[in-house]
Coordinates of C-alpha atoms and ligand atoms in Angstrom, one line a residue:
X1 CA -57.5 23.6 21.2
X2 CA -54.7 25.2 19.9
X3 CA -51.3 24.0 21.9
X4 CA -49.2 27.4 22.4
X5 CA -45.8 25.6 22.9
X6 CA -42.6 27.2 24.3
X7 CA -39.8 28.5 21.6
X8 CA -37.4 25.9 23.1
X9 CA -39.9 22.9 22.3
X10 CA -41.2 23.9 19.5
X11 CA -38.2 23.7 17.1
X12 CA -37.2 20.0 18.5
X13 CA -38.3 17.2 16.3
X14 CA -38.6 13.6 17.2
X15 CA -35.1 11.9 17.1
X16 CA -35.4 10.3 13.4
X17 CA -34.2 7.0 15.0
X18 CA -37.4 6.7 17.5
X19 CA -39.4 6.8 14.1
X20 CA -37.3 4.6 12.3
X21 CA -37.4 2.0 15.2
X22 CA -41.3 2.6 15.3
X23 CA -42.0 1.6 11.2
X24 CA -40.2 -1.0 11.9
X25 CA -43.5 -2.9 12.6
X26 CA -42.8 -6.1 10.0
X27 CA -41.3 -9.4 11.8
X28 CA -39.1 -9.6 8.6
X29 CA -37.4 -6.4 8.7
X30 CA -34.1 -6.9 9.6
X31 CA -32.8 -3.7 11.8
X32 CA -29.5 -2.0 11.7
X33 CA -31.1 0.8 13.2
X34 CA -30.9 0.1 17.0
X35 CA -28.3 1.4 19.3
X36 CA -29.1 -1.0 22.2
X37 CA -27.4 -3.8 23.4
X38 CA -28.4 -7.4 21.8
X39 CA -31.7 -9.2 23.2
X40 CA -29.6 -12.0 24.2
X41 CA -26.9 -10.1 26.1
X42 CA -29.3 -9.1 29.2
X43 CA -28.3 -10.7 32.6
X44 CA -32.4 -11.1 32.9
X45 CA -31.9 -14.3 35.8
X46 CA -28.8 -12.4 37.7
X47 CA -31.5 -9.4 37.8
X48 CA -34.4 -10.9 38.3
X49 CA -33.0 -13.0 41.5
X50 CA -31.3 -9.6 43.2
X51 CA -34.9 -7.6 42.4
X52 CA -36.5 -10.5 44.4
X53 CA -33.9 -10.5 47.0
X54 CA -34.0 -6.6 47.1
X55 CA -38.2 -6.9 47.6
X56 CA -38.1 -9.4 50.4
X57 CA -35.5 -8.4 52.6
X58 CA -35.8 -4.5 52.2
X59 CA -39.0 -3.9 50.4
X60 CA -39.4 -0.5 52.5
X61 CA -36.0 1.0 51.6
X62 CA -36.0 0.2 48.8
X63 CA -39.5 1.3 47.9
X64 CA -39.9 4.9 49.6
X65 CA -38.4 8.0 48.1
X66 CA -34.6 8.2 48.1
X67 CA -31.9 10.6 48.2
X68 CA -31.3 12.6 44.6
X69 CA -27.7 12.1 44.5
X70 CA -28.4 8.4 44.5
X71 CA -28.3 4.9 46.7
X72 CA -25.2 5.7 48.4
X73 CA -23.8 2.0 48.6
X74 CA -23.9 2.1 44.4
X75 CA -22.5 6.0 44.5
X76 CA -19.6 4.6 46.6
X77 CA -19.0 1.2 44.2
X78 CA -19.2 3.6 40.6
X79 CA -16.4 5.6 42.1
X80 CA -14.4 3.2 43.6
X81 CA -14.5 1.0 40.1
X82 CA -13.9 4.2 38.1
X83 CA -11.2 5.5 40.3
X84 CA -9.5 1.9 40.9
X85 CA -9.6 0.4 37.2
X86 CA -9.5 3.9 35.4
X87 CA -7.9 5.8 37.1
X88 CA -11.2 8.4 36.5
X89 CA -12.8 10.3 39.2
X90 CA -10.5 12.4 42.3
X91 CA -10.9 13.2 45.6
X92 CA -12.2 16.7 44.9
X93 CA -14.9 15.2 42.5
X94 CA -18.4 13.7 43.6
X95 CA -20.7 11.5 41.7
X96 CA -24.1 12.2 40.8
X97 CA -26.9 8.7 40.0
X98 CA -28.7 10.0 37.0
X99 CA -31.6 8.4 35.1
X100 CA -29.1 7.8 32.3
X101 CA -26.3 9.2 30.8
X102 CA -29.0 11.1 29.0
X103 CA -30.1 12.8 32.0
X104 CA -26.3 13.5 32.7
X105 CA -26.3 15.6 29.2
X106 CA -29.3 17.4 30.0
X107 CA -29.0 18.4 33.7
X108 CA -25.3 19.5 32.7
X109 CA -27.0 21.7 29.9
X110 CA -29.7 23.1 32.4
X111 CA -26.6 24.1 34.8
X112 CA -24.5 26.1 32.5
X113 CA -26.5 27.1 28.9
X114 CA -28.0 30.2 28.8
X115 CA -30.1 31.0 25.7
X116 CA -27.4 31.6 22.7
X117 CA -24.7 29.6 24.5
X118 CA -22.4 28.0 22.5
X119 CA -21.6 24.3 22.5
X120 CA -19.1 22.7 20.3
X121 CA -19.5 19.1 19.5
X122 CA -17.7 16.5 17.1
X123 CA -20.1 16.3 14.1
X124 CA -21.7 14.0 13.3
X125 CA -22.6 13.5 16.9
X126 CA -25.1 11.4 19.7
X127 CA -29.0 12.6 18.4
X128 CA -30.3 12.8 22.1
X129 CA -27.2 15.1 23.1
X130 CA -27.5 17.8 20.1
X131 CA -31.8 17.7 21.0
X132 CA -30.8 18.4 24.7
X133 CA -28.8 21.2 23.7
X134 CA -30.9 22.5 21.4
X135 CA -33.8 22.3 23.9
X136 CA -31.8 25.0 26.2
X137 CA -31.6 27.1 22.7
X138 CA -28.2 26.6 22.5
X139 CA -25.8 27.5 19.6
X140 CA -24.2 24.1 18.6
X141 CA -21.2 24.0 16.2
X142 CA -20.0 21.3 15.1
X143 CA -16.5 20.1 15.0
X144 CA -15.7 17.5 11.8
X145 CA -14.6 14.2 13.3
X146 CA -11.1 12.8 11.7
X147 CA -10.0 9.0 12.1
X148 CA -8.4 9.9 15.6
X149 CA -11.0 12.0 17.0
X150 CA -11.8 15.7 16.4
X151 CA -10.4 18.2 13.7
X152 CA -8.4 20.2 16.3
X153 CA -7.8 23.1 13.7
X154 CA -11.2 22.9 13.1
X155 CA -11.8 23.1 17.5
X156 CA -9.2 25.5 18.1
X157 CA -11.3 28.2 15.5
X158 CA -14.7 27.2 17.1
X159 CA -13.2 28.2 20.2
X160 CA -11.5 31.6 19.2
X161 CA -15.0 32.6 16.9
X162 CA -17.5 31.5 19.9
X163 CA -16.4 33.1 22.9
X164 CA -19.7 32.3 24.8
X165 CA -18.5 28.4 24.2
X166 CA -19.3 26.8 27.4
X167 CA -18.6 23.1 26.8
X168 CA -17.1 20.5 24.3
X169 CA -18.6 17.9 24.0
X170 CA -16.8 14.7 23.0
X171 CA -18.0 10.8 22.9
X172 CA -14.2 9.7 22.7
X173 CA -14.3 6.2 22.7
X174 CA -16.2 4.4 19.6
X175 CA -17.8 7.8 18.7
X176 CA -21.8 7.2 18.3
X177 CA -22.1 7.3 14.8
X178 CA -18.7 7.0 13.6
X179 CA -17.2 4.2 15.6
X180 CA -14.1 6.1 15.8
X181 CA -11.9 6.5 18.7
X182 CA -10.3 9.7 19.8
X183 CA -6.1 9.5 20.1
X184 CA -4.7 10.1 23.5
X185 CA -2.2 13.2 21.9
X186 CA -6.0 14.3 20.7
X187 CA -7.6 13.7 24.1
X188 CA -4.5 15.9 25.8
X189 CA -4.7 18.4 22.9
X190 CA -8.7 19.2 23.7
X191 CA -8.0 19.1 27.5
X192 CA -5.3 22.0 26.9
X193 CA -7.9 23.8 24.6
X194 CA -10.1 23.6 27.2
X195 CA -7.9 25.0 29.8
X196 CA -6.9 27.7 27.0
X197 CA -9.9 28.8 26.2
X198 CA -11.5 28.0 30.2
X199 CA -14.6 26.1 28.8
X200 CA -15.8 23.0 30.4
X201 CA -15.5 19.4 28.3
X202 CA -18.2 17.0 28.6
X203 CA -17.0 13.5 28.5
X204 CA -19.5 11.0 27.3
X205 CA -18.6 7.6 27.8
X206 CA -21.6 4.9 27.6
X207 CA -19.3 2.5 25.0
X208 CA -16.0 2.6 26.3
X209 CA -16.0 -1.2 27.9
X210 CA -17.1 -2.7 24.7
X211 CA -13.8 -2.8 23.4
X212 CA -13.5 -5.8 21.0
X213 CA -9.8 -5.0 19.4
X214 CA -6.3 -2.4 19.8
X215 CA -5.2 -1.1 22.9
X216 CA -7.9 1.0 25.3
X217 CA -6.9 4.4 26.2
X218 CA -7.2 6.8 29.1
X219 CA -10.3 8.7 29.5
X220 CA -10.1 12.3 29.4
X221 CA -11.6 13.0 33.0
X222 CA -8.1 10.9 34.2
X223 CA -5.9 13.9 32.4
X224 CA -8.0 16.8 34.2
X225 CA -6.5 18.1 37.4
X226 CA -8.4 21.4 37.1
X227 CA -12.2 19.4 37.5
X228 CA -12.8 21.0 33.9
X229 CA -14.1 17.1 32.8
X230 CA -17.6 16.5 33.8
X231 CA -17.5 12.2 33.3
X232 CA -21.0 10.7 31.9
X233 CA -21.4 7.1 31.9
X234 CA -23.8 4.1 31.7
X235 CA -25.1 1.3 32.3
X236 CA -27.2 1.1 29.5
X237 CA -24.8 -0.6 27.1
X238 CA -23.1 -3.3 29.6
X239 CA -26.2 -4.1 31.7
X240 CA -29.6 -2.6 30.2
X241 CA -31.1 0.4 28.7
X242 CA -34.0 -0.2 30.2
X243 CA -33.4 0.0 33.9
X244 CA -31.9 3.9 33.2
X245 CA -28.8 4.1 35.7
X246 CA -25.9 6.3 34.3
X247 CA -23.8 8.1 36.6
X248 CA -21.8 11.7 36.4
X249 CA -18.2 11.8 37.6
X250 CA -17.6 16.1 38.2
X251 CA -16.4 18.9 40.5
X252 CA -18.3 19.3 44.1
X253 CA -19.8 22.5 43.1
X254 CA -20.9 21.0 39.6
X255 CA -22.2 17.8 41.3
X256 CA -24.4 19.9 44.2
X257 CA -26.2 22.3 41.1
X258 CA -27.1 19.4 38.8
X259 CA -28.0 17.3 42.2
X260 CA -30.6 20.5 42.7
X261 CA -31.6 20.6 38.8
X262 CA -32.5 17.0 38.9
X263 CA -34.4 17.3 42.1
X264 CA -36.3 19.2 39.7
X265 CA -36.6 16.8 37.3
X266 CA -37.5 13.6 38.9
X267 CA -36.5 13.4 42.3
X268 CA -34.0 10.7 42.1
X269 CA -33.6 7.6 39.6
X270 CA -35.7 4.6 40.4
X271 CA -34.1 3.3 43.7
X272 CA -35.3 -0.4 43.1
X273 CA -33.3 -0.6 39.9
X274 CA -30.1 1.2 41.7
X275 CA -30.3 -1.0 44.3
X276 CA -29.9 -4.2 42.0
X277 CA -27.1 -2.6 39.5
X278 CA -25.4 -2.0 43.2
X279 CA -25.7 -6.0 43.0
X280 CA -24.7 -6.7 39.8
X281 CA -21.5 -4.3 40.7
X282 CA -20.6 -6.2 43.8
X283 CA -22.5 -9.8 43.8
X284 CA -22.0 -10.7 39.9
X285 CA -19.1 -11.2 37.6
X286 CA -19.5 -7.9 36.2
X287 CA -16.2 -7.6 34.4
X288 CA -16.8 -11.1 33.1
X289 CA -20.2 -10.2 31.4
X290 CA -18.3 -7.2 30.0
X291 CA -15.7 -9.7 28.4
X292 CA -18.5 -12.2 27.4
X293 CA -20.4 -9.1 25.9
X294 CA -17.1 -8.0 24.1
X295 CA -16.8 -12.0 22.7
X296 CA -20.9 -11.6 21.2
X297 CA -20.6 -8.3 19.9
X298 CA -16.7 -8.9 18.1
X299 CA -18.1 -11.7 16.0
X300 CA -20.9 -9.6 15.1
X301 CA -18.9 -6.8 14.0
X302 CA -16.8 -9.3 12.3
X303 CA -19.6 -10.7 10.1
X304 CA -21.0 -7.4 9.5
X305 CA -17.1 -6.2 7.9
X306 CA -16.8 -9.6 5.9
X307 CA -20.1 -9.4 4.7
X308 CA -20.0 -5.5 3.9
X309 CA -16.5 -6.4 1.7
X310 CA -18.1 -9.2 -0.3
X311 CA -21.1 -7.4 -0.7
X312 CA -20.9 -3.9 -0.8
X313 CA -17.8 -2.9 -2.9
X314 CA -17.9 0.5 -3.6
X315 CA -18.3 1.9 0.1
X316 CA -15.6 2.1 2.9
X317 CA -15.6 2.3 6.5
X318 CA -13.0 2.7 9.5
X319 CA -13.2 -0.8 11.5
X320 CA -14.7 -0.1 14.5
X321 CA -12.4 -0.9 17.5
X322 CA -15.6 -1.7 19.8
X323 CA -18.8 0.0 20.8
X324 CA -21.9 -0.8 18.1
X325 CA -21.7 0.9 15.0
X326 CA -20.1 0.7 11.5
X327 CA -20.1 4.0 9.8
X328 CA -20.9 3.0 6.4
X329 CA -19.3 6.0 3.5
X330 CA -21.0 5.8 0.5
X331 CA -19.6 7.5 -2.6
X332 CA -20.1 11.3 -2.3
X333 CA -23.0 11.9 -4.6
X334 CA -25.4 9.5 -3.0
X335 CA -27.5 10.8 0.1
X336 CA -27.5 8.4 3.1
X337 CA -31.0 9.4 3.4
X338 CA -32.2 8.1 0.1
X339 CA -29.6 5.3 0.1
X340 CA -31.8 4.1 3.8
X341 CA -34.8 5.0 2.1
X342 CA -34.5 2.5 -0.4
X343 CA -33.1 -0.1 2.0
X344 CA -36.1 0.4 3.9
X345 CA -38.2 -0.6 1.0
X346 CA -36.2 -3.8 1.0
X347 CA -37.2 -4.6 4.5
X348 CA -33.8 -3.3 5.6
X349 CA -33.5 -0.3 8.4
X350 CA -30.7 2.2 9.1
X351 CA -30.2 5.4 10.1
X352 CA -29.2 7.8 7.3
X353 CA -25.9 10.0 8.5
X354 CA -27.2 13.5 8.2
X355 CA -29.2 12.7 11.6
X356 CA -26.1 13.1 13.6
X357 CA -25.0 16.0 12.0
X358 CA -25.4 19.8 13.8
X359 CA -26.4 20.6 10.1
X360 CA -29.1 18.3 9.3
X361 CA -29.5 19.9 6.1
X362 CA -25.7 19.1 4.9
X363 CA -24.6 16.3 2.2
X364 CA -23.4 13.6 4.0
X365 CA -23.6 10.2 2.3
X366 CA -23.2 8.1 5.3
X367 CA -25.6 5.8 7.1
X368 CA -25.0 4.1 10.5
X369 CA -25.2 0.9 11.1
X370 CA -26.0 -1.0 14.2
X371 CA -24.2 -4.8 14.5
X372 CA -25.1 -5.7 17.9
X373 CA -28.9 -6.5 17.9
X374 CA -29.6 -8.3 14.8
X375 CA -27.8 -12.2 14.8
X376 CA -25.2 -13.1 12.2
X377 CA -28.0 -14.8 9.9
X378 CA -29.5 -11.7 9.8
X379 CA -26.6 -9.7 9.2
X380 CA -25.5 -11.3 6.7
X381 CA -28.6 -11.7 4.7
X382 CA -29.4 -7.4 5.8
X383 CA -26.1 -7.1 4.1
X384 CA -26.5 -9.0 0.8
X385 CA -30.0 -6.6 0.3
X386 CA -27.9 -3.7 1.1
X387 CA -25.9 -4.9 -1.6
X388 CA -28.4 -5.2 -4.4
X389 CA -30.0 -2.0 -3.3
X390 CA -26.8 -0.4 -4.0
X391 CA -26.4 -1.7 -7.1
X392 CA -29.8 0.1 -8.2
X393 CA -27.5 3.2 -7.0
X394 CA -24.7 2.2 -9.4
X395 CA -22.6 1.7 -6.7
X396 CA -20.4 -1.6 -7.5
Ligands
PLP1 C1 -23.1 8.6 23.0 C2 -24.3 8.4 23.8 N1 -24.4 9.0 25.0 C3 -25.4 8.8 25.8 C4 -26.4 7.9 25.5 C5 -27.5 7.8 26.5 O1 -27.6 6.5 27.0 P1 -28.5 6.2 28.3 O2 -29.3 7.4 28.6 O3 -29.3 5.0 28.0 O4 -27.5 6.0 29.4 C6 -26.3 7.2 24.3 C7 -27.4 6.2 23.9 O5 -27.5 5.7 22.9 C8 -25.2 7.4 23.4 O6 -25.1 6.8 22.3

């Protein structure tokens, strides 16, 4: 039959990276293309021994339904870690459990965006973010990103052209694609846009532990006195993607409507799974795995910026402070797209740049590169093909 889908759906493709990840079929590709944590990195025997703990001794709380805002013993740790060590979350704030920091980005979008709503965001930008708001039919503009963080020029006349604007939304710390890490004079200087221009930011964190080199700086949720910063953050990237536990940090009101949309949505996240990250919080070395994570994933990004100097002359890149990806700038007239295309060939995968952008139609001759999944060996043999594929370019 023939499918009549809904305007909003209809115009969303699949994220490019999904299909990327799904040719990648051949056990001798090597991937850049991920954006998960590294095979080896998951705390698989810490979990597995608090999931059987959590089904022997409380197999009928923790396997009925459960309360949408979340399990309140893992609600009460998030808050109490983000408030104690970062100073992030207040007393008029509440926290929402969400089914990701995904989920965070949509039910936030479901809240405020009417049809035609504007939403600014740093371009080139998170893929799943600019789908969500593109699924409410919202007007995204994009905001070019600068070493520090965003072009604030650029921000300040996004804001004055759009007054419908009803969010900005950032990724300040190691920027998914770029790397790059947005300044604490930029983090103020958005906040008092913000307040300026009386739009909400959205502040989306998922990387910000992974910090492998310089000094870490405040998030932009600890600046806000006004509850204008709705906080999204993950476990995904320090624990697992797969058990999908992220958590929102916002005003009361903002907190109750996006508890209501997600009742909507699917009830509540997967208690079992909350109930062992509320474990991993209290009964495991957390903050240790986090530095042990930081130690795996700095000598991979190491090896991926010695081999990308030996090998791939000709193409720059900002060193990326932490998180995992290297934002690889090729020389102007080369398209990231055809540049992966050809990498592909080789049995190399990345993720050509103009799939971040708000544009996806622009030049951009960047591709992103992933360091934490693929091992050293791989990297710096993925590196050396890059390197002769790029010499087919006349890049040298
Ligand atoms: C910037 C950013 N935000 C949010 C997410 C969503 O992560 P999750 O839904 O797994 O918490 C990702 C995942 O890659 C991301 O890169």
């Amino acid at each position: 039959m023939q499918y009549a889908f809904s305007d909003r759906i209809r115009a969303l493709k699949p994220s490019a990276i999904r299909e990327i990840l799904k040719a990648t079929q051949d056990p001798n590709a090597i991937s850049f293309a991920a954006g998960s944590p590294a095979s080896e990195a998951f705390p698989a025997d810490a979990m597995r021994g608090f999931a059987d703990e959590i089904l022997r001794d409380m197999p009928a709380a923790a396997l009925t339904y459960g309360v949408t805002e979340g399990y309140t013993p893992l609600r009460e740790a998030v808050m109490r870690r983000m408030q104690e060590k970062y100073a992030t979350g207040s007393a008029d704030d509440d926290i929402l459990i969400v089914t990701g920091g995904q989920q965070g980005i949509e039910l936030l979008s479901k809240c405020v965006l009417n049809e035609g709503d504007t939403v600014i965001s740093e371009a080139p930008s998170f893929i799943g973010a600019l789908n969500a708001f593109r699924s409410y039919a919202a007007n995204i503009v994009g905001v070019p990103v600068e070493d520090d963080g965003m072009d604030l020029d650029a921000l300040e006349c996004a804001l004055s052209e759009n007054p419908n604007t009803k969010f900005i939304y950032v990724i300040p710390t190691f920027q998914n694609p770029s790397g790059r890490v947005t300044s604490l004079a930029k983090r103020r200087a958005i906040l008092d846009l913000a307040e300026r221009y009386d739009v909400l930011i959205l502040e989306d964190n998922p990387y910000f532990e992974l910090r492998y080199s310089g000094e870490a700086v405040p998030t932009i949720k600890s600046l806000d006195t006004k509850g204008r910063v709705v906080y999204c953050g993950s476990f995904s990237k320090i624990l697992s993607p797969g058990i999908r536990i992220g958590y929102v940090i916002a005003g009361r009101e903002l907190i109750t409507k996006m508890t209501v949309a997600k009742q909507v949505s699917d009830v509540h996240t997967n208690l079992v799974f909350q109930m062992v990250a509320y474990k991993m919080m209290t009964e495991f070395d957390l903050d240790a795995h986090i530095t042990w994570l930081c130690d795996l994933y700095r000598g991979k990004r190491d090896a991926m910026t010695r081999a990308i100097g030996a090998a791939l002359p000709g193409t720059s890149f900002v060193e990326p402070e932490g998180g995992l990806f290297l934002w690889l700038k090729l020389p102007d007239r080369i398209a990231g797209a055809e540049f992966a295309r050809a990498c592909a060939e080789k049995g190399v995968m990345c993720v050509p740049g103009a799939t971040f952008l708000t544009d996806e139609l622009a030049p951009c001759p960047y591709v992103r590169l992933n360091f934490s999944t693929p091992s050293i060996a791989q990297i710096e043999k993925g590196i050396e093909i890059m390197g002769g594929v790029a010499r087919g370019f006349g890049i040298q």
